[in-house]
Amino acid sequence: MRIAVITNMPRDHQVEFLGAISKEPACDIHVFFLCRLTHGRQWAEHLEPDFPHTFVPMLPVHNAVYLNFGLLPALRRFKPDLVILGQYANVAMQMTMYYASMARVPWVLWTEPAGVKYSDKPLLKSERTRLWLRRLALLPPRRWAREIWAISDLAQQQYSDMTEAPCHRLDYYSDLSRFLAIKREGFEHPVRFLCSGSLSFRKGIDLVAEAVRRLAEAKIAFTITFMGDGPLLSDVEDLRNDFPDQVSIAGFKEIAEVAGVLAQHDVLVTPSRYDGWGMVVPEALAAGMPVVATNAMGAASEMVDTGVNGHLIEALSSDALFRAMLALAKNPGAIFAMGLEARRTAKQFSAEVGARRFAALAQSACEPP
């Protein structure tokens, strides 16, 4: 079956997953990328796709808004049996939904939950306007999508409530081999926490800072590294100045450098107020790191089991974060065993596992309703 996949940009984990899908005998895929790098992304190094793909010419309008007038002609030339769209809130995606519906080509929306909470820089300031436009953009999936492929339990519940189309789970998968290859041994040193991601309010950096301050003032033995950049960098620098023996800042890292940083740490801390998925979670688990994360993260809700491979805590609670970090800092001997369980969990999210599920769902979506 000929499958057109339309997505924003070639993020490494997505390129790995799509590469595995392209090797499935039943899947003749062609991926249409709408841009090379979306607004606000810092990555300079990218994994080159090794599967059939097209970078559709892009006309920038404003920051995250851009137009791709060449997409529909390219789709018509490809003549897909199935179209898969990676999001709904994009002009080209909307045009494709209407075009495919009128052309009677079955299409699937493969998506995280609708609406990004706690956005640092929302495109529109008016919440009322954003809600109105979201309802308008979600009209085609509600009426005409053949299926919804939801990324996380929250997305599945949300779309099941808004549409009668079948709603299946298909999370993000990737090549985790470089993380699984990291060697872990029991240790006697103080626990080395890592906080990875944008240094922003949405990522809960203020909550981490508060928990770290409490741990340091309680004379708990630990260190923490902040890997990333963002609007709360100055707050993290203040924290480092107050506790230079415990706090360090690694700054922004290219994707190829991440595994090396994870190898030097024991526990990932990522208390996001919201994350549709959060690729750092399966990567850290694959690296043998217990994960402290919130139930507002799709990946954490699916993968983290408190006391088994980490701690799943309530979002917005710095106290819950403090208690989880304190429990691990006081019992470092448990971290190695939790890391083994973490790796067992991560192996269920390899690119090969996901590719087989993708192929099965695509075959089902191509069948007449």
Short mmCIF file of C-alpha atoms in Angstrom, two decimals:
data_model
loop_
_atom_site.label_atom_id
_atom_site.label_comp_id
_atom_site.label_asym_id
_atom_site.label_seq_id
_atom_site.Cartn_x
_atom_site.Cartn_y
_atom_site.Cartn_z
CA MET A 1 0.00 0.00 0.00
CA ARG A 2 1.19 3.49 -0.88
CA ILE A 3 1.28 5.65 2.23
CA ALA A 4 1.89 9.39 2.29
CA VAL A 5 3.11 10.68 5.65
CA ILE A 6 2.97 14.44 6.16
CA THR A 7 4.93 15.88 9.05
CA ASN A 8 6.60 19.12 10.05
CA MET A 9 10.33 18.42 10.12
CA PRO A 10 12.83 15.56 10.27
CA ARG A 11 13.47 15.20 14.00
CA ASP A 12 15.95 12.41 14.62
CA HIS A 13 13.64 10.09 16.55
CA GLN A 14 10.99 10.47 13.85
CA VAL A 15 13.50 9.78 11.07
CA GLU A 16 14.55 6.61 12.89
CA PHE A 17 10.94 5.47 13.29
CA LEU A 18 9.99 6.27 9.69
CA GLY A 19 13.11 4.48 8.50
CA ALA A 20 12.01 1.33 10.33
CA ILE A 21 8.50 1.68 8.85
CA SER A 22 9.94 1.95 5.34
CA LYS A 23 11.46 -1.51 5.80
CA GLU A 24 8.07 -3.10 6.49
CA PRO A 25 7.13 -5.11 3.34
CA ALA A 26 3.54 -3.87 3.34
CA CYS A 27 4.47 -0.17 3.59
CA ASP A 28 5.47 1.81 0.50
CA ILE A 29 5.85 5.15 2.25
CA HIS A 30 6.77 8.60 1.01
CA VAL A 31 7.29 11.27 3.65
CA PHE A 32 6.53 14.92 2.94
CA PHE A 33 8.41 17.28 5.28
CA LEU A 34 6.93 20.77 5.47
CA CYS A 35 10.13 22.44 6.70
CA ARG A 36 13.67 21.59 7.73
CA LEU A 37 13.49 23.17 11.20
CA THR A 38 10.52 24.73 12.96
CA HIS A 39 10.70 28.12 14.63
CA GLY A 40 12.52 28.18 17.97
CA ARG A 41 14.47 24.93 17.50
CA GLN A 42 18.23 25.10 18.09
CA TRP A 43 19.49 21.87 16.53
CA ALA A 44 22.21 22.32 13.93
CA GLU A 45 22.82 18.62 13.28
CA HIS A 46 20.19 16.32 11.79
CA LEU A 47 19.85 12.69 10.83
CA GLU A 48 19.37 12.46 7.07
CA PRO A 49 16.32 10.42 5.99
CA ASP A 50 17.20 7.18 4.16
CA PHE A 51 13.68 6.58 2.86
CA PRO A 52 11.66 8.20 0.03
CA HIS A 53 10.90 11.77 1.05
CA THR A 54 10.28 15.29 -0.20
CA PHE A 55 10.99 18.63 1.43
CA VAL A 56 8.01 20.65 0.26
CA PRO A 57 8.96 24.27 -0.58
CA MET A 58 8.01 26.53 2.31
CA LEU A 59 6.88 30.15 2.34
CA PRO A 60 7.42 31.65 5.83
CA VAL A 61 4.67 33.96 7.05
CA HIS A 62 5.36 34.61 10.73
CA ASN A 63 7.44 32.55 13.17
CA ALA A 64 5.63 29.19 13.36
CA VAL A 65 3.24 30.02 10.48
CA TYR A 66 4.26 28.97 6.97
CA LEU A 67 2.63 27.87 3.72
CA ASN A 68 3.39 24.86 1.49
CA PHE A 69 1.63 25.42 -1.83
CA GLY A 70 3.45 22.51 -3.49
CA LEU A 71 2.07 19.85 -1.15
CA LEU A 72 -1.21 19.01 -2.89
CA PRO A 73 0.34 18.68 -6.38
CA ALA A 74 3.02 16.40 -4.89
CA LEU A 75 0.34 14.27 -3.23
CA ARG A 76 -1.60 13.95 -6.48
CA ARG A 77 1.54 12.74 -8.24
CA PHE A 78 2.24 10.15 -5.54
CA LYS A 79 -1.35 8.77 -5.63
CA PRO A 80 -1.47 7.41 -2.07
CA ASP A 81 -3.81 4.71 -0.81
CA LEU A 82 -3.62 6.30 2.64
CA VAL A 83 -2.59 9.73 3.93
CA ILE A 84 -1.27 10.17 7.46
CA LEU A 85 -1.10 13.67 8.92
CA GLY A 86 1.18 14.42 11.86
CA GLN A 87 -0.88 17.30 13.25
CA TYR A 88 -4.00 19.39 12.61
CA ALA A 89 -2.94 22.98 13.42
CA ASN A 90 -1.14 23.80 10.18
CA VAL A 91 -2.39 25.37 6.95
CA ALA A 92 -0.96 22.61 4.74
CA MET A 93 -2.40 19.90 6.99
CA GLN A 94 -5.83 21.53 6.86
CA MET A 95 -5.70 21.80 3.07
CA THR A 96 -4.76 18.12 2.86
CA MET A 97 -7.63 17.05 5.11
CA TYR A 98 -10.17 18.78 2.88
CA TYR A 99 -8.49 17.63 -0.33
CA ALA A 100 -8.24 13.98 0.75
CA SER A 101 -11.83 13.99 1.98
CA MET A 102 -13.13 15.35 -1.34
CA ALA A 103 -10.89 12.98 -3.33
CA ARG A 104 -12.12 10.06 -1.20
CA VAL A 105 -8.60 9.12 -0.14
CA PRO A 106 -8.68 7.71 3.40
CA TRP A 107 -6.67 9.74 5.87
CA VAL A 108 -5.56 9.38 9.46
CA LEU A 109 -4.67 12.02 12.05
CA TRP A 110 -1.69 10.81 14.10
CA THR A 111 -1.44 13.26 16.94
CA GLU A 112 -0.69 14.34 20.47
CA PRO A 113 -3.49 15.88 22.57
CA ALA A 114 -5.08 18.97 21.06
CA GLY A 115 -3.93 22.26 22.53
CA VAL A 116 -0.50 22.92 24.04
CA LYS A 117 -0.80 24.02 27.66
CA TYR A 118 1.54 26.51 29.30
CA SER A 119 3.04 27.64 26.00
CA ASP A 120 5.90 30.06 26.58
CA LYS A 121 5.03 32.09 23.47
CA PRO A 122 1.49 31.38 22.23
CA LEU A 123 0.89 32.43 18.63
CA LEU A 124 -2.26 34.30 19.68
CA LYS A 125 -2.67 36.05 23.02
CA SER A 126 -6.44 35.72 23.17
CA GLU A 127 -7.48 32.42 24.74
CA ARG A 128 -10.98 32.83 23.27
CA THR A 129 -9.57 33.22 19.75
CA ARG A 130 -7.28 30.22 20.21
CA LEU A 131 -10.19 28.04 21.34
CA TRP A 132 -12.36 29.17 18.40
CA LEU A 133 -9.62 28.45 15.86
CA ARG A 134 -8.90 25.08 17.47
CA ARG A 135 -12.55 24.04 17.18
CA LEU A 136 -12.51 25.10 13.53
CA ALA A 137 -9.28 23.20 12.82
CA LEU A 138 -10.63 20.07 14.51
CA LEU A 139 -13.75 20.03 12.32
CA PRO A 140 -12.21 17.78 9.60
CA PRO A 141 -10.92 15.13 12.05
CA ARG A 142 -14.29 15.07 13.77
CA ARG A 143 -16.17 14.53 10.52
CA TRP A 144 -13.97 12.83 7.97
CA ALA A 145 -10.89 11.13 9.46
CA ARG A 146 -10.84 7.40 8.74
CA GLU A 147 -9.07 6.85 12.06
CA ILE A 148 -7.26 8.73 14.80
CA TRP A 149 -3.89 7.42 15.96
CA ALA A 150 -3.38 8.90 19.40
CA ILE A 151 -0.04 9.59 21.05
CA SER A 152 -0.67 8.94 24.79
CA ASP A 153 -3.69 7.92 26.84
CA LEU A 154 -4.77 11.54 27.17
CA ALA A 155 -4.90 11.99 23.39
CA GLN A 156 -6.83 8.76 22.94
CA GLN A 157 -9.42 9.77 25.52
CA GLN A 158 -9.70 13.29 24.11
CA TYR A 159 -10.26 12.22 20.51
CA SER A 160 -12.52 9.32 21.47
CA ASP A 161 -14.80 11.87 23.11
CA MET A 162 -14.87 14.21 20.09
CA THR A 163 -15.22 11.84 17.12
CA GLU A 164 -16.88 8.59 16.18
CA ALA A 165 -13.86 7.52 14.12
CA PRO A 166 -11.89 4.57 15.55
CA CYS A 167 -9.19 5.88 17.87
CA HIS A 168 -6.09 3.71 18.28
CA ARG A 169 -2.83 4.18 20.17
CA LEU A 170 0.38 4.71 18.24
CA ASP A 171 3.01 6.39 20.37
CA TYR A 172 6.39 7.73 19.33
CA TYR A 173 9.05 5.08 18.82
CA SER A 174 12.74 5.48 18.01
CA ASP A 175 16.11 3.77 17.78
CA LEU A 176 17.15 3.45 21.42
CA SER A 177 20.23 1.30 20.79
CA ARG A 178 22.75 4.05 21.63
CA PHE A 179 21.10 4.51 25.02
CA LEU A 180 20.74 0.79 25.70
CA ALA A 181 24.49 0.43 25.01
CA ILE A 182 25.40 2.65 27.99
CA LYS A 183 27.02 0.50 30.69
CA ARG A 184 25.70 0.78 34.23
CA GLU A 185 27.18 -0.55 37.45
CA GLY A 186 26.31 -0.18 41.10
CA PHE A 187 27.73 3.01 42.60
CA GLU A 188 28.60 4.55 45.94
CA HIS A 189 28.79 8.21 44.92
CA PRO A 190 26.02 10.72 45.69
CA VAL A 191 23.13 10.50 43.25
CA ARG A 192 23.71 12.49 40.05
CA PHE A 193 20.41 13.97 38.89
CA LEU A 194 19.94 15.30 35.37
CA CYS A 195 17.28 17.81 34.33
CA SER A 196 17.07 17.82 30.53
CA GLY A 197 15.00 20.08 28.30
CA SER A 198 14.08 23.68 27.68
CA LEU A 199 14.68 25.81 30.76
CA SER A 200 11.11 27.06 30.78
CA PHE A 201 8.01 27.35 32.93
CA ARG A 202 6.22 24.63 30.93
CA LYS A 203 9.06 22.20 31.65
CA GLY A 204 8.75 22.88 35.40
CA ILE A 205 12.24 24.29 35.85
CA ASP A 206 10.99 26.51 38.68
CA LEU A 207 9.73 23.39 40.47
CA VAL A 208 13.11 21.71 40.07
CA ALA A 209 14.87 24.78 41.44
CA GLU A 210 12.65 24.80 44.52
CA ALA A 211 13.17 21.08 45.16
CA VAL A 212 16.94 21.39 44.67
CA ARG A 213 17.10 24.29 47.09
CA ARG A 214 15.29 22.23 49.75
CA LEU A 215 17.59 19.24 49.21
CA ALA A 216 20.72 21.37 49.43
CA GLU A 217 19.56 23.22 52.54
CA ALA A 218 18.79 19.85 54.16
CA LYS A 219 22.44 18.83 53.55
CA ILE A 220 21.44 15.89 51.34
CA ALA A 221 24.30 14.44 49.28
CA PHE A 222 23.53 14.86 45.56
CA THR A 223 24.42 16.75 42.41
CA ILE A 224 22.22 17.96 39.56
CA THR A 225 23.04 19.08 36.04
CA PHE A 226 20.72 21.21 33.92
CA MET A 227 21.03 20.38 30.22
CA GLY A 228 19.29 22.89 27.98
CA ASP A 229 18.66 26.57 27.42
CA GLY A 230 15.65 28.81 27.75
CA PRO A 231 13.95 31.76 29.42
CA LEU A 232 14.63 30.53 32.99
CA LEU A 233 18.39 30.19 32.48
CA SER A 234 19.07 33.13 34.80
CA ASP A 235 17.10 31.42 37.58
CA VAL A 236 19.19 28.27 37.14
CA GLU A 237 22.37 30.36 37.18
CA ASP A 238 21.24 31.92 40.48
CA LEU A 239 20.69 28.41 41.86
CA ARG A 240 24.19 27.38 40.76
CA ASN A 241 25.67 30.47 42.39
CA ASP A 242 23.94 29.59 45.66
CA PHE A 243 24.94 25.90 45.56
CA PRO A 244 28.04 25.58 43.35
CA ASP A 245 28.99 22.17 44.74
CA GLN A 246 25.64 20.62 43.83
CA VAL A 247 24.44 22.46 40.71
CA SER A 248 26.01 22.63 37.26
CA ILE A 249 24.79 23.78 33.84
CA ALA A 250 25.68 21.81 30.72
CA GLY A 251 23.83 24.11 28.32
CA PHE A 252 22.21 23.12 25.04
CA LYS A 253 23.39 19.85 23.48
CA GLU A 254 22.94 18.48 19.99
CA ILE A 255 20.94 15.26 19.78
CA ALA A 256 24.08 13.23 19.06
CA GLU A 257 25.60 14.45 22.35
CA VAL A 258 22.69 13.51 24.59
CA ALA A 259 23.62 9.86 25.17
CA GLY A 260 27.05 10.88 26.42
CA VAL A 261 25.50 13.22 28.98
CA LEU A 262 22.98 10.62 30.14
CA ALA A 263 25.84 8.15 30.67
CA GLN A 264 27.32 10.50 33.30
CA HIS A 265 24.13 10.70 35.37
CA ASP A 266 21.93 8.36 37.38
CA VAL A 267 18.38 9.77 37.50
CA LEU A 268 16.39 11.95 35.10
CA VAL A 269 14.19 14.68 36.57
CA THR A 270 11.57 16.12 34.20
CA PRO A 271 8.54 17.64 36.00
CA SER A 272 6.78 19.18 32.99
CA ARG A 273 3.52 20.97 33.49
CA TYR A 274 2.61 19.60 30.06
CA ASP A 275 4.26 17.45 27.40
CA GLY A 276 2.31 15.69 24.67
CA TRP A 277 4.88 12.89 24.81
CA GLY A 278 8.45 13.71 25.91
CA MET A 279 11.13 11.72 24.05
CA VAL A 280 13.64 12.23 26.86
CA VAL A 281 11.67 9.75 28.99
CA PRO A 282 12.18 6.60 26.85
CA GLU A 283 15.75 7.70 26.12
CA ALA A 284 16.59 7.99 29.81
CA LEU A 285 14.85 4.70 30.62
CA ALA A 286 16.83 3.01 27.83
CA ALA A 287 19.99 4.50 29.35
CA GLY A 288 19.21 2.68 32.59
CA MET A 289 18.08 5.79 34.46
CA PRO A 290 15.07 5.86 36.76
CA VAL A 291 12.85 8.77 35.77
CA VAL A 292 11.07 11.29 38.00
CA ALA A 293 8.32 12.79 35.85
CA THR A 294 4.78 14.11 36.06
CA ASN A 295 1.47 12.60 35.02
CA ALA A 296 1.10 15.55 32.61
CA MET A 297 3.67 13.94 30.28
CA GLY A 298 2.37 11.40 27.79
CA ALA A 299 5.48 9.21 27.84
CA ALA A 300 5.78 9.25 31.62
CA SER A 301 2.14 8.33 32.17
CA GLU A 302 2.62 5.37 29.84
CA MET A 303 6.07 4.21 30.91
CA VAL A 304 6.97 5.29 34.47
CA ASP A 305 5.87 3.07 37.36
CA THR A 306 6.51 4.50 40.83
CA GLY A 307 8.97 2.43 42.83
CA VAL A 308 9.71 0.18 39.85
CA ASN A 309 11.53 2.31 37.27
CA GLY A 310 11.14 5.79 38.72
CA HIS A 311 8.53 8.04 40.30
CA LEU A 312 5.39 9.31 38.58
CA ILE A 313 4.29 12.42 40.46
CA GLU A 314 1.45 14.90 40.29
CA ALA A 315 2.07 17.85 38.00
CA LEU A 316 2.54 21.30 39.57
CA SER A 317 3.74 19.88 42.90
CA SER A 318 7.24 20.91 43.93
CA ASP A 319 6.70 19.02 47.19
CA ALA A 320 6.02 15.75 45.35
CA LEU A 321 9.14 16.36 43.28
CA PHE A 322 11.20 17.05 46.41
CA ARG A 323 9.98 13.87 48.10
CA ALA A 324 10.73 11.73 45.03
CA MET A 325 14.24 13.16 44.68
CA LEU A 326 14.83 12.80 48.44
CA ALA A 327 13.79 9.14 48.37
CA LEU A 328 16.28 8.39 45.60
CA ALA A 329 19.08 10.46 47.14
CA LYS A 330 18.69 8.62 50.45
CA ASN A 331 18.62 5.17 48.84
CA PRO A 332 21.11 5.19 45.95
CA GLY A 333 21.46 1.42 46.18
CA ALA A 334 17.96 1.02 44.74
CA ILE A 335 18.77 3.02 41.63
CA PHE A 336 20.66 0.25 39.82
CA ALA A 337 17.75 -2.22 40.16
CA MET A 338 15.29 0.46 39.05
CA GLY A 339 17.55 1.16 36.08
CA LEU A 340 17.32 -2.48 34.98
CA GLU A 341 13.52 -2.23 35.06
CA ALA A 342 13.76 1.05 33.18
CA ARG A 343 15.56 -0.67 30.33
CA ARG A 344 13.00 -3.47 30.19
CA THR A 345 10.30 -0.84 29.79
CA ALA A 346 12.18 1.09 27.10
CA LYS A 347 12.69 -1.97 24.90
CA GLN A 348 8.93 -2.02 24.28
CA PHE A 349 9.30 1.33 22.48
CA SER A 350 11.96 0.45 19.92
CA ALA A 351 11.52 1.60 16.32
CA GLU A 352 11.09 -2.00 15.13
CA VAL A 353 8.24 -2.65 17.58
CA GLY A 354 6.53 0.56 16.50
CA ALA A 355 6.99 -0.17 12.79
CA ARG A 356 5.11 -3.45 13.09
CA ARG A 357 2.25 -1.72 14.87
CA PHE A 358 2.20 1.07 12.28
CA ALA A 359 1.97 -1.45 9.43
CA ALA A 360 -0.91 -3.29 11.10
CA LEU A 361 -2.85 -0.07 11.74
CA ALA A 362 -2.23 1.21 8.21
CA GLN A 363 -3.50 -2.03 6.71
CA SER A 364 -6.65 -1.76 8.80
CA ALA A 365 -7.17 1.91 7.88
CA CYS A 366 -6.98 1.10 4.16
CA GLU A 367 -9.84 -1.38 4.40
CA PRO A 368 -13.31 -0.04 3.54
CA PRO A 369 -15.25 1.08 6.63
#
